[in-house]
Amino acid sequence: MNLEKLENILSDEPKFRLKQAKRAVFVDLIDDWSQATVLPAALREKLNQACPLRIKAEVLKGRPADVSKALIHLDDGLKIESVLMRHAGGRSTVCLSSQVGCALGCLFCATGRMGFKRNLTPEEIVGQVLLWARRLKKEKQKVSNLVFMGMGEPFLNYENVMGAIRIFNSQDGFNIGARHISLSTVGVKDGIKKIAAEPLQLNLALSLHAPNDAVRAKLIPYDNAYPIGNLLQDANYYLAQTKRRLMIEYLLIDGLNDSPEQALELAGLLKQINPPLFFVNLIAYNPTADFQPPSTRKIFEFKKILRDQKIDVTERYRFGQDIKAACGQLAGR
Ligand code: SAH
Ligand code: SF4
């Protein structure tokens, strides 16, 4: 659904029509304009022609059962994926894609191995939430949290991602608070600085995955263009500006970044973050490439070393569940 088109079509109508139409889309969660009975029949017909609401998707029930994945077919035939994670108490998180593929080519990532196809429009990003919200409504539930941890690097599609976030956040959109919206980035030039200047209080996660540039460049080729030193400077700037808590994501991969020495080195590196408003989220690698996750014992030891160094560590997604639930693995098939 294209909001700009909707606004254009309704520009000849009385002002309240746009409000009614948005309410029908984002609150009543209609999937066909014929259901928007507050609008005149002729207008509904016109909207169905010019601004169809249907979202073409294959939905797969995941394992565990509280995770579902959707493979969404875009108008040009490309495919993206989006994941719904349900939590106890009726809350639920949608994991969003921001691009089709990704130009950064991280070696461990299914999306990175696909290469970059194109940016998603704000409507295509919003469509992922509409899809899940419509399904949840049937069970009288709502989407409560959003994480940009699906396909793509959100900071390389900054304007469209922010356009979608404004719709998520706005009162006549989904009305989801900024504090319930999280962005994950590998850290591209200027991205973190831009987000620090946004008036919205969004959550930020930084995909670090290594204790030094030599290891990081083996996993993330982009590290050669934007080394850890720059990232930590950006993190410090972000923390000074926002006073929000930063999540440092660390993917544990067997034999690559999981040794006790590397845990100590990581702890040393993170001591450069100032103010120290951060926590580390350890993620066991979900094998999609030629890498393997470490053993449970190794993960435990890595975590213990960080804790002994007084670093706050979690082993799960704050925002959802562990990354096995998340994205990049469907659309690349
Ligand atoms: N491009 C952004 C956001 C999308 S990826 C970023 O890289 O942060 C979201 C998270 O999923 C990242 O932390 C990424 O490293 C992680 N990820 C990618 N492939 C994974 C896999 N196979 N197993 C576990 N985590 C993975
Ligand atoms: Fe892109 Fe993130 Fe995958 Fe790297 S991990 S290729 S930045 S989506």
PDB file of N, CA, C and O in Angstrom, residues 271-330:
ATOM      1  N   LYS A 271      36.073  -1.451  27.163  1.00  0.00           N
ATOM      2  CA  LYS A 271      36.340  -0.455  28.214  1.00  0.00           C
ATOM      3  C   LYS A 271      36.563   0.932  27.620  1.00  0.00           C
ATOM      4  O   LYS A 271      36.537   1.934  28.327  1.00  0.00           O
ATOM      5  N   GLN A 272      36.747   0.983  26.297  1.00  0.00           N
ATOM      6  CA  GLN A 272      36.866   2.298  25.639  1.00  0.00           C
ATOM      7  C   GLN A 272      35.507   2.980  25.459  1.00  0.00           C
ATOM      8  O   GLN A 272      35.452   4.120  25.023  1.00  0.00           O
ATOM      9  N   ILE A 273      34.438   2.236  25.700  1.00  0.00           N
ATOM     10  CA  ILE A 273      33.111   2.855  25.509  1.00  0.00           C
ATOM     11  C   ILE A 273      32.782   3.720  26.722  1.00  0.00           C
ATOM     12  O   ILE A 273      32.807   3.259  27.858  1.00  0.00           O
ATOM     13  N   ASN A 274      32.484   4.969  26.445  1.00  0.00           N
ATOM     14  CA  ASN A 274      32.305   5.936  27.508  1.00  0.00           C
ATOM     15  C   ASN A 274      31.271   6.984  27.103  1.00  0.00           C
ATOM     16  O   ASN A 274      31.427   7.601  26.052  1.00  0.00           O
ATOM     17  N   PRO A 275      30.189   7.206  27.889  1.00  0.00           N
ATOM     18  CA  PRO A 275      29.853   6.523  29.133  1.00  0.00           C
ATOM     19  C   PRO A 275      29.528   5.045  28.890  1.00  0.00           C
ATOM     20  O   PRO A 275      29.031   4.701  27.822  1.00  0.00           O
ATOM     21  N   PRO A 276      29.778   4.183  29.906  1.00  0.00           N
ATOM     22  CA  PRO A 276      29.637   2.733  29.681  1.00  0.00           C
ATOM     23  C   PRO A 276      28.181   2.245  29.723  1.00  0.00           C
ATOM     24  O   PRO A 276      27.842   1.318  30.443  1.00  0.00           O
ATOM     25  N   LEU A 277      27.357   2.881  28.904  1.00  0.00           N
ATOM     26  CA  LEU A 277      25.938   2.510  28.873  1.00  0.00           C
ATOM     27  C   LEU A 277      25.692   1.447  27.813  1.00  0.00           C
ATOM     28  O   LEU A 277      25.092   1.721  26.776  1.00  0.00           O
ATOM     29  N   PHE A 278      26.178   0.241  28.041  1.00  0.00           N
ATOM     30  CA  PHE A 278      25.990  -0.790  27.020  1.00  0.00           C
ATOM     31  C   PHE A 278      25.887  -2.160  27.675  1.00  0.00           C
ATOM     32  O   PHE A 278      26.236  -2.324  28.847  1.00  0.00           O
ATOM     33  N   PHE A 279      25.405  -3.112  26.931  1.00  0.00           N
ATOM     34  CA  PHE A 279      25.498  -4.503  27.365  1.00  0.00           C
ATOM     35  C   PHE A 279      25.794  -5.347  26.137  1.00  0.00           C
ATOM     36  O   PHE A 279      25.522  -4.936  25.006  1.00  0.00           O
ATOM     37  N   VAL A 280      26.387  -6.511  26.380  1.00  0.00           N
ATOM     38  CA  VAL A 280      26.756  -7.396  25.271  1.00  0.00           C
ATOM     39  C   VAL A 280      25.702  -8.490  25.148  1.00  0.00           C
ATOM     40  O   VAL A 280      25.293  -9.079  26.141  1.00  0.00           O
ATOM     41  N   ASN A 281      25.251  -8.705  23.937  1.00  0.00           N
ATOM     42  CA  ASN A 281      24.323  -9.797  23.692  1.00  0.00           C
ATOM     43  C   ASN A 281      25.044 -10.871  22.887  1.00  0.00           C
ATOM     44  O   ASN A 281      25.410 -10.653  21.738  1.00  0.00           O
ATOM     45  N   LEU A 282      25.288 -12.003  23.522  1.00  0.00           N
ATOM     46  CA  LEU A 282      25.980 -13.097  22.836  1.00  0.00           C
ATOM     47  C   LEU A 282      24.969 -13.927  22.051  1.00  0.00           C
ATOM     48  O   LEU A 282      23.910 -14.285  22.568  1.00  0.00           O
ATOM     49  N   ILE A 283      25.315 -14.220  20.813  1.00  0.00           N
ATOM     50  CA  ILE A 283      24.410 -14.983  19.954  1.00  0.00           C
ATOM     51  C   ILE A 283      25.177 -16.179  19.410  1.00  0.00           C
ATOM     52  O   ILE A 283      26.225 -16.006  18.775  1.00  0.00           O
ATOM     53  N   ALA A 284      24.659 -17.372  19.664  1.00  0.00           N
ATOM     54  CA  ALA A 284      25.309 -18.553  19.075  1.00  0.00           C
ATOM     55  C   ALA A 284      24.990 -18.560  17.589  1.00  0.00           C
ATOM     56  O   ALA A 284      23.832 -18.410  17.196  1.00  0.00           O
ATOM     57  N   TYR A 285      26.001 -18.721  16.759  1.00  0.00           N
ATOM     58  CA  TYR A 285      25.807 -18.683  15.309  1.00  0.00           C
ATOM     59  C   TYR A 285      24.822 -19.752  14.853  1.00  0.00           C
ATOM     60  O   TYR A 285      24.874 -20.901  15.277  1.00  0.00           O
ATOM     61  N   ASN A 286      23.922 -19.327  13.983  1.00  0.00           N
ATOM     62  CA  ASN A 286      22.972 -20.266  13.392  1.00  0.00           C
ATOM     63  C   ASN A 286      23.523 -20.648  12.025  1.00  0.00           C
ATOM     64  O   ASN A 286      23.578 -19.806  11.136  1.00  0.00           O
ATOM     65  N   PRO A 287      23.991 -21.889  11.854  1.00  0.00           N
ATOM     66  CA  PRO A 287      24.772 -22.199  10.650  1.00  0.00           C
ATOM     67  C   PRO A 287      24.000 -22.010   9.349  1.00  0.00           C
ATOM     68  O   PRO A 287      23.041 -22.725   9.072  1.00  0.00           O
ATOM     69  N   THR A 288      24.417 -21.020   8.574  1.00  0.00           N
ATOM     70  CA  THR A 288      23.836 -20.802   7.246  1.00  0.00           C
ATOM     71  C   THR A 288      24.960 -20.776   6.222  1.00  0.00           C
ATOM     72  O   THR A 288      24.734 -20.668   5.042  1.00  0.00           O
ATOM     73  N   ALA A 289      26.201 -20.823   6.693  1.00  0.00           N
ATOM     74  CA  ALA A 289      27.353 -20.819   5.779  1.00  0.00           C
ATOM     75  C   ALA A 289      28.341 -21.865   6.296  1.00  0.00           C
ATOM     76  O   ALA A 289      27.963 -22.750   7.055  1.00  0.00           O
ATOM     77  N   ASP A 290      29.600 -21.726   5.940  1.00  0.00           N
ATOM     78  CA  ASP A 290      30.566 -22.761   6.316  1.00  0.00           C
ATOM     79  C   ASP A 290      31.092 -22.615   7.740  1.00  0.00           C
ATOM     80  O   ASP A 290      32.169 -23.111   8.050  1.00  0.00           O
ATOM     81  N   PHE A 291      30.387 -21.889   8.589  1.00  0.00           N
ATOM     82  CA  PHE A 291      30.812 -21.738   9.972  1.00  0.00           C
ATOM     83  C   PHE A 291      29.921 -22.570  10.894  1.00  0.00           C
ATOM     84  O   PHE A 291      28.835 -22.975  10.505  1.00  0.00           O
ATOM     85  N   GLN A 292      30.398 -22.758  12.116  1.00  0.00           N
ATOM     86  CA  GLN A 292      29.625 -23.515  13.118  1.00  0.00           C
ATOM     87  C   GLN A 292      29.559 -22.720  14.419  1.00  0.00           C
ATOM     88  O   GLN A 292      30.457 -21.933  14.693  1.00  0.00           O
ATOM     89  N   PRO A 293      28.529 -22.950  15.236  1.00  0.00           N
ATOM     90  CA  PRO A 293      28.513 -22.309  16.554  1.00  0.00           C
ATOM     91  C   PRO A 293      29.465 -23.048  17.496  1.00  0.00           C
ATOM     92  O   PRO A 293      29.743 -24.223  17.282  1.00  0.00           O
ATOM     93  N   PRO A 294      29.964 -22.362  18.536  1.00  0.00           N
ATOM     94  CA  PRO A 294      30.798 -23.059  19.526  1.00  0.00           C
ATOM     95  C   PRO A 294      29.941 -24.001  20.369  1.00  0.00           C
ATOM     96  O   PRO A 294      28.707 -23.913  20.331  1.00  0.00           O
ATOM     97  N   SER A 295      30.604 -24.849  21.161  1.00  0.00           N
ATOM     98  CA  SER A 295      29.867 -25.716  22.080  1.00  0.00           C
ATOM     99  C   SER A 295      29.253 -24.854  23.184  1.00  0.00           C
ATOM    100  O   SER A 295      29.708 -23.732  23.433  1.00  0.00           O
ATOM    101  N   THR A 296      28.245 -25.415  23.855  1.00  0.00           N
ATOM    102  CA  THR A 296      27.581 -24.702  24.950  1.00  0.00           C
ATOM    103  C   THR A 296      28.601 -24.333  26.026  1.00  0.00           C
ATOM    104  O   THR A 296      28.530 -23.268  26.622  1.00  0.00           O
ATOM    105  N   ARG A 297      29.551 -25.252  26.270  1.00  0.00           N
ATOM    106  CA  ARG A 297      30.550 -25.004  27.300  1.00  0.00           C
ATOM    107  C   ARG A 297      31.424 -23.795  26.942  1.00  0.00           C
ATOM    108  O   ARG A 297      31.710 -22.934  27.763  1.00  0.00           O
ATOM    109  N   LYS A 298      31.818 -23.722  25.670  1.00  0.00           N
ATOM    110  CA  LYS A 298      32.654 -22.589  25.237  1.00  0.00           C
ATOM    111  C   LYS A 298      31.883 -21.264  25.357  1.00  0.00           C
ATOM    112  O   LYS A 298      32.453 -20.250  25.752  1.00  0.00           O
ATOM    113  N   ILE A 299      30.622 -21.315  25.024  1.00  0.00           N
ATOM    114  CA  ILE A 299      29.803 -20.093  25.129  1.00  0.00           C
ATOM    115  C   ILE A 299      29.725 -19.670  26.595  1.00  0.00           C
ATOM    116  O   ILE A 299      29.894 -18.494  26.936  1.00  0.00           O
ATOM    117  N   PHE A 300      29.529 -20.658  27.450  1.00  0.00           N
ATOM    118  CA  PHE A 300      29.438 -20.387  28.890  1.00  0.00           C
ATOM    119  C   PHE A 300      30.727 -19.736  29.396  1.00  0.00           C
ATOM    120  O   PHE A 300      30.714 -18.752  30.124  1.00  0.00           O
ATOM    121  N   GLU A 301      31.852 -20.287  28.947  1.00  0.00           N
ATOM    122  CA  GLU A 301      33.151 -19.755  29.392  1.00  0.00           C
ATOM    123  C   GLU A 301      33.374 -18.329  28.893  1.00  0.00           C
ATOM    124  O   GLU A 301      33.868 -17.466  29.616  1.00  0.00           O
ATOM    125  N   PHE A 302      33.006 -18.103  27.656  1.00  0.00           N
ATOM    126  CA  PHE A 302      33.160 -16.769  27.065  1.00  0.00           C
ATOM    127  C   PHE A 302      32.354 -15.751  27.885  1.00  0.00           C
ATOM    128  O   PHE A 302      32.832 -14.687  28.259  1.00  0.00           O
ATOM    129  N   LYS A 303      31.149 -16.179  28.185  1.00  0.00           N
ATOM    130  CA  LYS A 303      30.250 -15.300  28.959  1.00  0.00           C
ATOM    131  C   LYS A 303      30.824 -15.033  30.345  1.00  0.00           C
ATOM    132  O   LYS A 303      30.804 -13.902  30.833  1.00  0.00           O
ATOM    133  N   LYS A 304      31.380 -16.074  30.953  1.00  0.00           N
ATOM    134  CA  LYS A 304      31.905 -15.933  32.312  1.00  0.00           C
ATOM    135  C   LYS A 304      33.083 -14.947  32.342  1.00  0.00           C
ATOM    136  O   LYS A 304      33.190 -14.124  33.246  1.00  0.00           O
ATOM    137  N   ILE A 305      33.927 -15.040  31.343  1.00  0.00           N
ATOM    138  CA  ILE A 305      35.085 -14.122  31.303  1.00  0.00           C
ATOM    139  C   ILE A 305      34.605 -12.674  31.211  1.00  0.00           C
ATOM    140  O   ILE A 305      35.082 -11.798  31.931  1.00  0.00           O
ATOM    141  N   LEU A 306      33.613 -12.437  30.362  1.00  0.00           N
ATOM    142  CA  LEU A 306      33.091 -11.064  30.255  1.00  0.00           C
ATOM    143  C   LEU A 306      32.499 -10.611  31.589  1.00  0.00           C
ATOM    144  O   LEU A 306      32.742  -9.500  32.054  1.00  0.00           O
ATOM    145  N   ARG A 307      31.743 -11.507  32.229  1.00  0.00           N
ATOM    146  CA  ARG A 307      31.123 -11.160  33.521  1.00  0.00           C
ATOM    147  C   ARG A 307      32.187 -10.851  34.561  1.00  0.00           C
ATOM    148  O   ARG A 307      32.058  -9.878  35.306  1.00  0.00           O
ATOM    149  N   ASP A 308      33.244 -11.682  34.589  1.00  0.00           N
ATOM    150  CA  ASP A 308      34.330 -11.449  35.546  1.00  0.00           C
ATOM    151  C   ASP A 308      34.981 -10.093  35.299  1.00  0.00           C
ATOM    152  O   ASP A 308      35.545  -9.493  36.202  1.00  0.00           O
ATOM    153  N   GLN A 309      34.910  -9.636  34.064  1.00  0.00           N
ATOM    154  CA  GLN A 309      35.472  -8.319  33.721  1.00  0.00           C
ATOM    155  C   GLN A 309      34.430  -7.209  33.932  1.00  0.00           C
ATOM    156  O   GLN A 309      34.594  -6.111  33.412  1.00  0.00           O
ATOM    157  N   LYS A 310      33.356  -7.567  34.622  1.00  0.00           N
ATOM    158  CA  LYS A 310      32.297  -6.591  34.981  1.00  0.00           C
ATOM    159  C   LYS A 310      31.550  -6.058  33.761  1.00  0.00           C
ATOM    160  O   LYS A 310      31.156  -4.892  33.715  1.00  0.00           O
ATOM    161  N   ILE A 311      31.428  -6.918  32.769  1.00  0.00           N
ATOM    162  CA  ILE A 311      30.655  -6.508  31.590  1.00  0.00           C
ATOM    163  C   ILE A 311      29.284  -7.167  31.651  1.00  0.00           C
ATOM    164  O   ILE A 311      29.174  -8.354  31.961  1.00  0.00           O
ATOM    165  N   ASP A 312      28.277  -6.360  31.391  1.00  0.00           N
ATOM    166  CA  ASP A 312      26.896  -6.835  31.406  1.00  0.00           C
ATOM    167  C   ASP A 312      26.664  -7.717  30.176  1.00  0.00           C
ATOM    168  O   ASP A 312      26.867  -7.250  29.063  1.00  0.00           O
ATOM    169  N   VAL A 313      26.249  -8.960  30.394  1.00  0.00           N
ATOM    170  CA  VAL A 313      26.078  -9.871  29.258  1.00  0.00           C
ATOM    171  C   VAL A 313      24.714 -10.537  29.295  1.00  0.00           C
ATOM    172  O   VAL A 313      24.253 -10.966  30.355  1.00  0.00           O
ATOM    173  N   THR A 314      24.094 -10.656  28.134  1.00  0.00           N
ATOM    174  CA  THR A 314      22.910 -11.498  28.016  1.00  0.00           C
ATOM    175  C   THR A 314      23.201 -12.505  26.919  1.00  0.00           C
ATOM    176  O   THR A 314      24.104 -12.292  26.107  1.00  0.00           O
ATOM    177  N   GLU A 315      22.431 -13.572  26.911  1.00  0.00           N
ATOM    178  CA  GLU A 315      22.679 -14.553  25.866  1.00  0.00           C
ATOM    179  C   GLU A 315      21.463 -14.697  24.974  1.00  0.00           C
ATOM    180  O   GLU A 315      21.316 -15.638  24.252  1.00  0.00           O
ATOM    181  N   ARG A 316      20.598 -13.729  25.071  1.00  0.00           N
ATOM    182  CA  ARG A 316      19.372 -13.814  24.324  1.00  0.00           C
ATOM    183  C   ARG A 316      19.035 -12.476  23.789  1.00  0.00           C
ATOM    184  O   ARG A 316      19.501 -11.476  24.297  1.00  0.00           O
ATOM    185  N   TYR A 317      18.166 -12.472  22.852  1.00  0.00           N
ATOM    186  CA  TYR A 317      17.692 -11.200  22.381  1.00  0.00           C
ATOM    187  C   TYR A 317      16.788 -10.556  23.385  1.00  0.00           C
ATOM    188  O   TYR A 317      15.788 -11.117  23.782  1.00  0.00           O
ATOM    189  N   ARG A 318      17.180  -9.404  23.835  1.00  0.00           N
ATOM    190  CA  ARG A 318      16.332  -8.549  24.641  1.00  0.00           C
ATOM    191  C   ARG A 318      15.006  -8.324  23.940  1.00  0.00           C
ATOM    192  O   ARG A 318      13.953  -8.356  24.509  1.00  0.00           O
ATOM    193  N   PHE A 319      15.167  -8.025  22.651  1.00  0.00           N
ATOM    194  CA  PHE A 319      14.024  -7.584  21.858  1.00  0.00           C
ATOM    195  C   PHE A 319      13.155  -8.753  21.415  1.00  0.00           C
ATOM    196  O   PHE A 319      12.049  -8.573  21.004  1.00  0.00           O
ATOM    197  N   GLY A 320      13.673  -9.936  21.446  1.00  0.00           N
ATOM    198  CA  GLY A 320      12.881 -11.028  20.916  1.00  0.00           C
ATOM    199  C   GLY A 320      13.394 -12.316  21.506  1.00  0.00           C
ATOM    200  O   GLY A 320      13.521 -12.452  22.694  1.00  0.00           O
ATOM    201  N   GLN A 321      13.751 -13.199  20.672  1.00  0.00           N
ATOM    202  CA  GLN A 321      14.304 -14.438  21.156  1.00  0.00           C
ATOM    203  C   GLN A 321      15.652 -14.616  20.503  1.00  0.00           C
ATOM    204  O   GLN A 321      16.203 -13.679  19.978  1.00  0.00           O
ATOM    205  N   ASP A 322      16.198 -15.791  20.563  1.00  0.00           N
ATOM    206  CA  ASP A 322      17.538 -15.859  19.983  1.00  0.00           C
ATOM    207  C   ASP A 322      17.446 -15.823  18.463  1.00  0.00           C
ATOM    208  O   ASP A 322      16.420 -16.030  17.866  1.00  0.00           O
ATOM    209  N   ILE A 323      18.560 -15.506  17.856  1.00  0.00           N
ATOM    210  CA  ILE A 323      18.563 -15.160  16.435  1.00  0.00           C
ATOM    211  C   ILE A 323      18.176 -16.334  15.548  1.00  0.00           C
ATOM    212  O   ILE A 323      17.842 -16.154  14.387  1.00  0.00           O
ATOM    213  N   LYS A 324      18.149 -17.517  16.102  1.00  0.00           N
ATOM    214  CA  LYS A 324      17.686 -18.657  15.303  1.00  0.00           C
ATOM    215  C   LYS A 324      16.288 -18.379  14.765  1.00  0.00           C
ATOM    216  O   LYS A 324      15.887 -18.915  13.751  1.00  0.00           O
ATOM    217  N   ALA A 325      15.578 -17.507  15.504  1.00  0.00           N
ATOM    218  CA  ALA A 325      14.237 -17.143  15.065  1.00  0.00           C
ATOM    219  C   ALA A 325      14.291 -16.126  13.936  1.00  0.00           C
ATOM    220  O   ALA A 325      13.307 -15.886  13.276  1.00  0.00           O
ATOM    221  N   ALA A 326      15.420 -15.496  13.759  1.00  0.00           N
ATOM    222  CA  ALA A 326      15.419 -14.319  12.900  1.00  0.00           C
ATOM    223  C   ALA A 326      15.810 -14.621  11.465  1.00  0.00           C
ATOM    224  O   ALA A 326      15.798 -15.761  11.033  1.00  0.00           O
ATOM    225  N   CYS A 327      16.158 -13.570  10.789  1.00  0.00           N
ATOM    226  CA  CYS A 327      15.972 -13.573   9.336  1.00  0.00           C
ATOM    227  C   CYS A 327      17.188 -13.872   8.500  1.00  0.00           C
ATOM    228  O   CYS A 327      18.241 -14.193   8.988  1.00  0.00           O
ATOM    229  N   GLY A 328      17.024 -13.730   7.218  1.00  0.00           N
ATOM    230  CA  GLY A 328      18.110 -13.844   6.251  1.00  0.00           C
ATOM    231  C   GLY A 328      18.268 -15.249   5.705  1.00  0.00           C
ATOM    232  O   GLY A 328      19.181 -15.522   4.951  1.00  0.00           O
ATOM    233  N   GLN A 329      17.406 -16.148   6.116  1.00  0.00           N
ATOM    234  CA  GLN A 329      17.628 -17.530   5.737  1.00  0.00           C
ATOM    235  C   GLN A 329      16.567 -18.113   4.805  1.00  0.00           C
ATOM    236  O   GLN A 329      16.744 -19.185   4.268  1.00  0.00           O
ATOM    237  N   LEU A 330      15.479 -17.379   4.624  1.00  0.00           N
ATOM    238  CA  LEU A 330      14.401 -17.902   3.788  1.00  0.00           C
ATOM    239  C   LEU A 330      14.520 -17.448   2.342  1.00  0.00           C
ATOM    240  O   LEU A 330      14.508 -18.250   1.421  1.00  0.00           O
TER     241      LEU A 330
END
